[in-house]
Amino acid sequence: MKIYINEKENLLEAGLTAFQVRDRNKKDADVVVLNGFIITTDVVLKEDDRITLIKKGEVPKREDLEALLVARHTPGVHEKVKKAVVGIAGLGGLGSNVAISLARLGIGKMVLMDYDVVEPSNLNRQQYFIKHIGMPKTEALKALLKEINPFVEVITINEYITEENIDSCFKEAEIVVEAFDNPVSKALLVNTMLQKYPDKYIVAASGMAGYSSSNEIQTKRVTNKFFLVGDSVSEARIGNGLMAPRVAIAANHEANKVLQIILNEID
Amino acid sequence: MIINGKCIELNGETSITSMLNSLKLSHDKVVVEVNMDIIPRDQYDIKFLSEDDTVEVISFVGGG
């Protein structure tokens, strides 16, 4: 039967168990992942099962690393996300969180756009560190993503978005994530994408300030290509701040919608 | 006509621009859908709504 061991195809005799495969291939592995789940009791293997063998504390060789990074993915997901190209417009509270989730998924390629530099008040919700203060966000985020999943290709565009450069920035992306702060930019990007690129998907966000119920943040389908995340009303303004929990919830609504689109399982 | 799920009464011939003005929405912070079609911004002045239309207006708020 065909079994994948650390994502590599192997032809093995039928009836073998997961722990027998472990003993043959990496006897010192203390984590055995079968089809995305860590098993602690032995299981008889079936055709196309995927096993990953990990020894805690050991830094894997680069040729094994990519498979190990995604061992806990639902089977079949990684090979699809690896072919995807996603654009992220804005690398603030929304964008930096979306980028990190997509990198952890192992997305094939990301095009990241922002003109701004990291400043201290960003750190209450954006995924940057103290050492990034003063750096352009494109540069800081690219460096972070390399340390999360070095197999993700990251293209950066350090520019302010305009009607003219929208085209060239996101030409290659099948899905664009709107992650701006300014509502005028949000509307401009969404209208431009829907009009000029009707075959592309746009996932946008509106309303995530404050600390009212997390359950108010939703994902709505506006058209079959336009999805809107947020509570639609919680505007960032004087007296109503933007903080990590709700902003990251909205960002991960966006990231999960991107994943559903890639997997063709849009609800 | 129906706007964002609510029955709204608007007087006379209403363009999208005047609809947005009645609802006190900024034309540059919205996406407008009429009967499932997204209307380009350059048509807001010339596209007129009728009582049978179903309109969805996404009005973006700041923050992200």
mmCIF file of C-alpha atoms in Angstrom:
data_model
loop_
_atom_site.group_PDB
_atom_site.id
_atom_site.type_symbol
_atom_site.label_atom_id
_atom_site.label_comp_id
_atom_site.label_asym_id
_atom_site.label_seq_id
_atom_site.Cartn_x
_atom_site.Cartn_y
_atom_site.Cartn_z
ATOM 1 C CA MET A 1 0.000 0.000 0.000
ATOM 2 C CA LYS A 2 1.054 3.605 -0.601
ATOM 3 C CA ILE A 3 1.901 5.453 2.621
ATOM 4 C CA TYR A 4 3.322 8.964 2.909
ATOM 5 C CA ILE A 5 6.091 9.243 5.497
ATOM 6 C CA ASN A 6 6.997 12.908 6.114
ATOM 7 C CA GLU A 7 5.204 13.678 2.841
ATOM 8 C CA LYS A 8 7.370 11.246 0.847
ATOM 9 C CA GLU A 9 5.675 8.360 -0.964
ATOM 10 C CA ASN A 10 6.560 4.854 0.209
ATOM 11 C CA LEU A 11 5.267 1.485 -0.943
ATOM 12 C CA LEU A 12 4.809 -0.757 2.072
ATOM 13 C CA GLU A 13 3.250 -4.153 2.740
ATOM 14 C CA ALA A 14 -0.409 -4.116 3.819
ATOM 15 C CA GLY A 15 -1.250 -4.602 7.494
ATOM 16 C CA LEU A 16 1.568 -2.481 8.888
ATOM 17 C CA THR A 17 0.795 -0.244 11.866
ATOM 18 C CA ALA A 18 1.823 3.359 12.500
ATOM 19 C CA PHE A 19 4.214 2.435 15.293
ATOM 20 C CA GLN A 20 5.848 -0.259 13.154
ATOM 21 C CA VAL A 21 6.520 2.399 10.500
ATOM 22 C CA ARG A 22 7.920 4.661 13.205
ATOM 23 C CA ASP A 23 10.253 1.914 14.435
ATOM 24 C CA ARG A 24 11.547 1.278 10.929
ATOM 25 C CA ASN A 25 12.031 4.914 9.941
ATOM 26 C CA LYS A 26 12.676 7.000 13.052
ATOM 27 C CA LYS A 27 12.730 4.877 16.159
ATOM 28 C CA ASP A 28 13.454 7.867 18.391
ATOM 29 C CA ALA A 29 10.371 9.841 17.237
ATOM 30 C CA ASP A 30 8.239 10.757 20.249
ATOM 31 C CA VAL A 31 5.468 12.457 18.250
ATOM 32 C CA VAL A 32 3.637 10.399 15.638
ATOM 33 C CA VAL A 33 1.095 12.338 13.554
ATOM 34 C CA LEU A 34 -1.385 10.324 11.472
ATOM 35 C CA ASN A 35 -3.517 12.201 8.945
ATOM 36 C CA GLY A 36 -3.183 15.452 10.876
ATOM 37 C CA PHE A 37 -3.681 14.079 14.391
ATOM 38 C CA ILE A 38 -1.168 13.053 17.070
ATOM 39 C CA ILE A 39 -1.755 9.394 17.988
ATOM 40 C CA THR A 40 -0.805 7.805 21.291
ATOM 41 C CA THR A 41 -2.113 4.301 20.576
ATOM 42 C CA ASP A 42 -1.174 2.222 17.573
ATOM 43 C CA VAL A 43 -3.341 2.196 14.423
ATOM 44 C CA VAL A 44 -3.346 -0.173 11.426
ATOM 45 C CA LEU A 45 -2.511 1.826 8.313
ATOM 46 C CA LYS A 46 -4.599 2.119 5.150
ATOM 47 C CA GLU A 47 -3.773 3.168 1.574
ATOM 48 C CA ASP A 48 -2.791 6.873 1.277
ATOM 49 C CA ASP A 49 -2.344 7.399 5.007
ATOM 50 C CA ARG A 50 0.055 10.208 5.905
ATOM 51 C CA ILE A 51 2.454 9.767 8.810
ATOM 52 C CA THR A 52 4.809 12.392 10.185
ATOM 53 C CA LEU A 53 7.527 11.464 12.668
ATOM 54 C CA ILE A 54 8.895 14.141 14.984
ATOM 55 C CA LYS A 55 11.454 14.038 17.758
ATOM 56 C CA LYS A 56 10.922 16.906 20.195
ATOM 57 C CA GLY A 57 13.940 19.115 20.630
ATOM 58 C CA GLU A 58 15.468 18.091 17.338
ATOM 59 C CA VAL A 59 15.873 20.685 14.570
ATOM 60 C CA PRO A 60 14.820 18.927 11.361
ATOM 61 C CA LYS A 61 16.864 18.902 8.169
ATOM 62 C CA ARG A 62 15.621 21.429 5.597
ATOM 63 C CA GLU A 63 14.441 18.654 3.265
ATOM 64 C CA ASP A 64 12.118 17.349 5.998
ATOM 65 C CA LEU A 65 11.163 20.746 7.455
ATOM 66 C CA GLU A 66 8.382 21.716 5.070
ATOM 67 C CA ALA A 67 6.487 18.470 5.670
ATOM 68 C CA LEU A 68 6.875 18.718 9.432
ATOM 69 C CA LEU A 69 5.601 22.309 9.504
ATOM 70 C CA VAL A 70 2.260 21.226 8.069
ATOM 71 C CA ALA A 71 1.914 17.789 9.686
ATOM 72 C CA ARG A 72 -1.116 18.884 11.692
ATOM 73 C CA HIS A 73 -2.985 20.251 8.649
ATOM 74 C CA THR A 74 -6.144 18.455 7.577
ATOM 75 C CA PRO A 75 -4.884 16.025 4.894
ATOM 76 C CA GLY A 76 -4.987 17.459 1.392
ATOM 77 C CA VAL A 77 -4.985 21.102 2.465
ATOM 78 C CA HIS A 78 -1.307 21.897 2.094
ATOM 79 C CA GLU A 79 -0.926 20.794 -1.522
ATOM 80 C CA LYS A 80 -3.784 23.131 -2.475
ATOM 81 C CA VAL A 81 -2.650 26.186 -0.494
ATOM 82 C CA LYS A 82 0.854 25.788 -1.856
ATOM 83 C CA LYS A 83 -0.440 26.630 -5.333
ATOM 84 C CA ALA A 84 -2.260 29.785 -4.178
ATOM 85 C CA VAL A 85 -1.225 33.420 -4.623
ATOM 86 C CA VAL A 86 -2.802 35.877 -2.191
ATOM 87 C CA GLY A 87 -2.456 39.673 -2.023
ATOM 88 C CA ILE A 88 -2.747 41.591 1.248
ATOM 89 C CA ALA A 89 -3.436 45.325 1.026
ATOM 90 C CA GLY A 90 -2.359 46.909 4.306
ATOM 91 C CA LEU A 91 -0.059 45.363 6.902
ATOM 92 C CA GLY A 92 -1.466 46.769 10.113
ATOM 93 C CA GLY A 93 -3.702 45.086 12.646
ATOM 94 C CA LEU A 94 -5.577 43.118 10.030
ATOM 95 C CA GLY A 95 -2.860 42.558 7.457
ATOM 96 C CA SER A 96 -0.051 41.450 9.764
ATOM 97 C CA ASN A 97 -2.356 38.931 11.450
ATOM 98 C CA VAL A 98 -3.698 37.611 8.139
ATOM 99 C CA ALA A 99 -0.170 37.279 6.742
ATOM 100 C CA ILE A 100 0.997 35.253 9.730
ATOM 101 C CA SER A 101 -1.970 32.870 9.593
ATOM 102 C CA LEU A 102 -1.531 32.366 5.863
ATOM 103 C CA ALA A 103 2.198 31.765 6.311
ATOM 104 C CA ARG A 104 1.470 29.143 8.969
ATOM 105 C CA LEU A 105 -0.865 27.522 6.450
ATOM 106 C CA GLY A 106 2.011 27.327 3.967
ATOM 107 C CA ILE A 107 0.423 29.504 1.282
ATOM 108 C CA GLY A 108 2.522 29.369 -1.900
ATOM 109 C CA LYS A 109 2.964 33.085 -2.495
ATOM 110 C CA MET A 110 1.950 36.348 -0.823
ATOM 111 C CA VAL A 111 2.071 39.882 -2.202
ATOM 112 C CA LEU A 112 2.222 42.312 0.729
ATOM 113 C CA MET A 113 1.533 46.009 0.327
ATOM 114 C CA ASP A 114 1.992 48.899 2.782
ATOM 115 C CA TYR A 115 3.855 52.232 2.834
ATOM 116 C CA ASP A 116 4.172 52.677 6.580
ATOM 117 C CA VAL A 117 6.808 52.037 9.264
ATOM 118 C CA VAL A 118 6.348 50.191 12.545
ATOM 119 C CA GLU A 119 5.767 52.503 15.503
ATOM 120 C CA PRO A 120 5.221 51.611 19.172
ATOM 121 C CA SER A 121 1.443 52.143 19.291
ATOM 122 C CA ASN A 122 1.100 49.484 16.577
ATOM 123 C CA LEU A 123 2.215 46.765 18.961
ATOM 124 C CA ASN A 124 -1.101 46.616 20.823
ATOM 125 C CA ARG A 125 -2.589 44.690 17.882
ATOM 126 C CA GLN A 126 -0.090 44.290 15.059
ATOM 127 C CA GLN A 127 2.228 41.287 14.897
ATOM 128 C CA TYR A 128 5.481 43.250 15.057
ATOM 129 C CA PHE A 129 8.085 43.193 17.807
ATOM 130 C CA ILE A 130 9.986 45.949 19.669
ATOM 131 C CA LYS A 131 13.013 45.312 17.456
ATOM 132 C CA HIS A 132 10.940 46.259 14.371
ATOM 133 C CA ILE A 133 10.173 49.818 15.520
ATOM 134 C CA GLY A 134 11.241 52.212 12.759
ATOM 135 C CA MET A 135 11.398 49.548 10.058
ATOM 136 C CA PRO A 136 9.092 49.590 7.035
ATOM 137 C CA LYS A 137 6.235 47.174 7.702
ATOM 138 C CA THR A 138 6.895 45.330 4.447
ATOM 139 C CA GLU A 139 10.452 44.599 5.543
ATOM 140 C CA ALA A 140 9.584 43.675 9.131
ATOM 141 C CA LEU A 141 6.769 41.356 8.150
ATOM 142 C CA LYS A 142 8.773 39.642 5.404
ATOM 143 C CA ALA A 143 11.504 38.882 7.955
ATOM 144 C CA LEU A 144 8.937 37.499 10.425
ATOM 145 C CA LEU A 145 7.289 35.285 7.836
ATOM 146 C CA LYS A 146 10.631 33.784 6.823
ATOM 147 C CA GLU A 147 11.030 32.628 10.410
ATOM 148 C CA ILE A 148 7.575 31.082 10.506
ATOM 149 C CA ASN A 149 7.565 29.235 7.195
ATOM 150 C CA PRO A 150 10.576 29.816 4.938
ATOM 151 C CA PHE A 151 8.866 27.973 2.075
ATOM 152 C CA VAL A 152 6.337 30.789 1.536
ATOM 153 C CA GLU A 153 7.332 33.163 -1.272
ATOM 154 C CA VAL A 154 6.883 36.770 -0.119
ATOM 155 C CA ILE A 155 6.809 39.765 -2.492
ATOM 156 C CA THR A 156 6.633 43.203 -0.899
ATOM 157 C CA ILE A 157 5.453 46.554 -2.273
ATOM 158 C CA ASN A 158 6.378 49.552 -0.157
ATOM 159 C CA GLU A 159 3.890 52.040 -1.645
ATOM 160 C CA TYR A 160 0.646 53.847 -0.899
ATOM 161 C CA ILE A 161 -2.243 52.339 -2.824
ATOM 162 C CA THR A 162 -3.689 54.366 -5.718
ATOM 163 C CA GLU A 163 -6.148 53.587 -8.499
ATOM 164 C CA GLU A 164 -3.153 53.320 -10.834
ATOM 165 C CA ASN A 165 -0.990 50.878 -8.893
ATOM 166 C CA ILE A 166 -3.771 48.565 -7.693
ATOM 167 C CA ASP A 167 -3.618 46.798 -11.061
ATOM 168 C CA SER A 168 0.073 46.040 -11.080
ATOM 169 C CA CYS A 169 0.196 45.112 -7.408
ATOM 170 C CA PHE A 170 -2.401 42.414 -7.394
ATOM 171 C CA LYS A 171 -2.291 41.180 -10.978
ATOM 172 C CA GLU A 172 -1.036 37.750 -9.952
ATOM 173 C CA ALA A 173 -3.172 37.246 -6.849
ATOM 174 C CA GLU A 174 -6.316 35.135 -7.170
ATOM 175 C CA ILE A 175 -7.565 36.413 -3.846
ATOM 176 C CA VAL A 176 -6.998 39.897 -2.404
ATOM 177 C CA VAL A 177 -7.416 40.665 1.291
ATOM 178 C CA GLU A 178 -8.440 44.239 2.108
ATOM 179 C CA ALA A 179 -6.645 45.128 5.338
ATOM 180 C CA PHE A 180 -6.665 48.915 5.393
ATOM 181 C CA ASP A 181 -7.492 51.228 8.265
ATOM 182 C CA ASN A 182 -9.012 54.066 6.241
ATOM 183 C CA PRO A 183 -12.621 53.511 5.073
ATOM 184 C CA VAL A 184 -12.061 55.516 1.872
ATOM 185 C CA SER A 185 -9.181 53.197 0.894
ATOM 186 C CA LYS A 186 -11.319 50.176 1.781
ATOM 187 C CA ALA A 187 -14.132 51.287 -0.514
ATOM 188 C CA LEU A 188 -11.707 52.263 -3.288
ATOM 189 C CA LEU A 189 -9.975 48.894 -3.288
ATOM 190 C CA VAL A 190 -13.179 46.859 -3.177
ATOM 191 C CA ASN A 191 -14.885 48.865 -5.923
ATOM 192 C CA THR A 192 -11.774 48.702 -8.128
ATOM 193 C CA MET A 193 -11.318 44.969 -7.655
ATOM 194 C CA LEU A 194 -14.975 44.184 -8.340
ATOM 195 C CA GLN A 195 -15.031 46.320 -11.449
ATOM 196 C CA LYS A 196 -11.633 45.662 -13.006
ATOM 197 C CA TYR A 197 -10.997 42.102 -11.805
ATOM 198 C CA PRO A 198 -14.366 40.362 -11.656
ATOM 199 C CA ASP A 199 -12.680 36.950 -11.630
ATOM 200 C CA LYS A 200 -10.702 37.640 -8.461
ATOM 201 C CA TYR A 201 -11.978 37.275 -4.915
ATOM 202 C CA ILE A 202 -11.917 40.168 -2.468
ATOM 203 C CA VAL A 203 -12.161 39.640 1.295
ATOM 204 C CA ALA A 204 -12.691 42.945 3.113
ATOM 205 C CA ALA A 205 -13.277 44.072 6.683
ATOM 206 C CA SER A 206 -15.341 46.723 8.421
ATOM 207 C CA GLY A 207 -15.996 47.173 12.148
ATOM 208 C CA MET A 208 -13.701 45.686 14.784
ATOM 209 C CA ALA A 209 -12.931 48.411 17.321
ATOM 210 C CA GLY A 210 -13.483 48.162 21.076
ATOM 211 C CA TYR A 211 -14.136 45.137 23.225
ATOM 212 C CA SER A 212 -17.801 44.322 22.814
ATOM 213 C CA SER A 213 -18.840 40.752 22.133
ATOM 214 C CA SER A 214 -16.549 38.761 19.884
ATOM 215 C CA ASN A 215 -19.660 37.017 18.601
ATOM 216 C CA GLU A 216 -20.650 40.207 16.773
ATOM 217 C CA ILE A 217 -17.791 39.699 14.327
ATOM 218 C CA GLN A 218 -19.056 37.746 11.347
ATOM 219 C CA THR A 219 -18.219 36.856 7.775
ATOM 220 C CA LYS A 220 -20.889 37.791 5.248
ATOM 221 C CA ARG A 221 -21.022 36.926 1.588
ATOM 222 C CA VAL A 222 -21.960 40.077 -0.354
ATOM 223 C CA THR A 223 -21.484 38.628 -3.851
ATOM 224 C CA ASN A 224 -19.962 35.341 -4.967
ATOM 225 C CA LYS A 225 -16.574 37.140 -5.139
ATOM 226 C CA PHE A 226 -16.880 39.689 -2.296
ATOM 227 C CA PHE A 227 -16.851 38.716 1.355
ATOM 228 C CA LEU A 228 -17.087 41.127 4.261
ATOM 229 C CA VAL A 229 -15.824 40.477 7.755
ATOM 230 C CA GLY A 230 -16.444 42.469 10.941
ATOM 231 C CA ASP A 231 -19.424 43.784 12.856
ATOM 232 C CA SER A 232 -19.993 46.609 10.349
ATOM 233 C CA VAL A 233 -20.493 49.225 13.044
ATOM 234 C CA SER A 234 -17.595 49.396 15.515
ATOM 235 C CA GLU A 235 -15.676 52.281 14.061
ATOM 236 C CA ALA A 236 -12.237 53.232 15.336
ATOM 237 C CA ARG A 237 -12.625 56.821 16.595
ATOM 238 C CA ILE A 238 -11.893 59.030 19.588
ATOM 239 C CA GLY A 239 -12.847 57.012 22.668
ATOM 240 C CA ASN A 240 -13.099 53.710 20.759
ATOM 241 C CA GLY A 241 -9.723 52.040 20.294
ATOM 242 C CA LEU A 242 -8.426 49.149 18.263
ATOM 243 C CA MET A 243 -7.042 46.286 20.329
ATOM 244 C CA ALA A 244 -5.513 42.879 19.678
ATOM 245 C CA PRO A 245 -8.352 40.473 20.476
ATOM 246 C CA ARG A 246 -11.128 41.793 18.257
ATOM 247 C CA VAL A 247 -8.785 42.878 15.478
ATOM 248 C CA ALA A 248 -7.155 39.446 15.359
ATOM 249 C CA ILE A 249 -10.583 37.783 15.346
ATOM 250 C CA ALA A 250 -11.560 39.844 12.296
ATOM 251 C CA ALA A 251 -8.193 39.108 10.657
ATOM 252 C CA ASN A 252 -8.616 35.381 11.165
ATOM 253 C CA HIS A 253 -12.139 35.499 9.773
ATOM 254 C CA GLU A 254 -10.440 36.906 6.670
ATOM 255 C CA ALA A 255 -7.722 34.241 6.695
ATOM 256 C CA ASN A 256 -10.186 31.379 7.120
ATOM 257 C CA LYS A 257 -12.307 32.726 4.275
ATOM 258 C CA VAL A 258 -9.172 32.803 2.089
ATOM 259 C CA LEU A 259 -8.569 29.160 3.018
ATOM 260 C CA GLN A 260 -12.156 28.186 2.191
ATOM 261 C CA ILE A 261 -11.910 29.914 -1.187
ATOM 262 C CA ILE A 262 -8.671 28.056 -2.003
ATOM 263 C CA LEU A 263 -10.262 24.747 -1.008
ATOM 264 C CA ASN A 264 -13.401 25.562 -2.980
ATOM 265 C CA GLU A 265 -15.561 25.078 0.083
ATOM 266 C CA ILE A 266 -17.145 28.495 0.407
ATOM 267 C CA ASP A 267 -20.185 28.565 2.651
ATOM 268 C CA MET B 1 -37.682 49.987 -2.563
ATOM 269 C CA ILE B 2 -35.716 47.674 -0.285
ATOM 270 C CA ILE B 3 -32.411 48.999 1.042
ATOM 271 C CA ASN B 4 -30.331 46.703 3.249
ATOM 272 C CA GLY B 5 -33.378 44.595 3.970
ATOM 273 C CA LYS B 6 -35.621 47.503 4.994
ATOM 274 C CA CYS B 7 -38.514 48.965 3.063
ATOM 275 C CA ILE B 8 -37.618 52.612 2.383
ATOM 276 C CA GLU B 9 -39.785 55.278 0.770
ATOM 277 C CA LEU B 10 -37.857 57.776 -1.372
ATOM 278 C CA ASN B 11 -39.432 60.633 -3.310
ATOM 279 C CA GLY B 12 -39.429 61.032 -7.061
ATOM 280 C CA GLU B 13 -36.593 59.897 -9.249
ATOM 281 C CA THR B 14 -33.781 58.750 -7.054
ATOM 282 C CA SER B 15 -30.246 58.381 -8.318
ATOM 283 C CA ILE B 16 -27.768 56.403 -6.276
ATOM 284 C CA THR B 17 -26.104 59.676 -5.306
ATOM 285 C CA SER B 18 -29.347 61.092 -3.933
ATOM 286 C CA MET B 19 -30.129 57.811 -2.174
ATOM 287 C CA LEU B 20 -26.749 57.971 -0.448
ATOM 288 C CA ASN B 21 -27.373 61.615 0.493
ATOM 289 C CA SER B 22 -30.792 60.741 1.978
ATOM 290 C CA LEU B 23 -29.202 58.017 4.063
ATOM 291 C CA LYS B 24 -26.341 60.384 5.013
ATOM 292 C CA LEU B 25 -23.698 58.011 3.617
ATOM 293 C CA SER B 26 -20.424 59.175 2.049
ATOM 294 C CA HIS B 27 -20.148 58.201 -1.605
ATOM 295 C CA ASP B 28 -16.452 57.439 -1.150
ATOM 296 C CA LYS B 29 -16.881 54.970 1.694
ATOM 297 C CA VAL B 30 -19.486 52.694 0.117
ATOM 298 C CA VAL B 31 -19.989 49.766 -2.230
ATOM 299 C CA VAL B 32 -23.451 49.741 -3.826
ATOM 300 C CA GLU B 33 -25.241 46.682 -5.149
ATOM 301 C CA VAL B 34 -28.561 46.947 -6.996
ATOM 302 C CA ASN B 35 -30.418 43.714 -7.767
ATOM 303 C CA MET B 36 -27.221 41.690 -7.239
ATOM 304 C CA ASP B 37 -25.053 43.893 -9.516
ATOM 305 C CA ILE B 38 -22.260 46.062 -8.144
ATOM 306 C CA ILE B 39 -22.694 49.598 -9.532
ATOM 307 C CA PRO B 40 -19.480 51.388 -10.604
ATOM 308 C CA ARG B 41 -18.887 54.715 -8.847
ATOM 309 C CA ASP B 42 -18.922 56.694 -12.069
ATOM 310 C CA GLN B 43 -22.574 55.686 -12.493
ATOM 311 C CA TYR B 44 -23.850 56.880 -9.107
ATOM 312 C CA ASP B 45 -25.207 60.111 -10.624
ATOM 313 C CA ILE B 46 -26.801 58.532 -13.671
ATOM 314 C CA LYS B 47 -28.170 55.239 -12.345
ATOM 315 C CA PHE B 48 -31.749 55.727 -11.175
ATOM 316 C CA LEU B 49 -33.531 53.431 -8.757
ATOM 317 C CA SER B 50 -37.084 52.171 -9.071
ATOM 318 C CA GLU B 51 -39.526 50.867 -6.443
ATOM 319 C CA ASP B 52 -38.884 47.254 -7.475
ATOM 320 C CA ASP B 53 -35.169 47.459 -6.810
ATOM 321 C CA THR B 54 -33.372 45.644 -4.012
ATOM 322 C CA VAL B 55 -30.363 47.646 -2.877
ATOM 323 C CA GLU B 56 -27.468 46.642 -0.625
ATOM 324 C CA VAL B 57 -25.136 49.379 0.562
ATOM 325 C CA ILE B 58 -21.920 48.401 2.308
ATOM 326 C CA SER B 59 -20.730 51.404 4.255
ATOM 327 C CA PHE B 60 -17.167 50.968 5.459
ATOM 328 C CA VAL B 61 -16.105 52.166 8.911
ATOM 329 C CA GLY B 62 -12.522 52.949 9.828
ATOM 330 C CA GLY B 63 -10.236 50.604 11.691
ATOM 331 C CA GLY B 64 -7.855 47.810 10.812
#
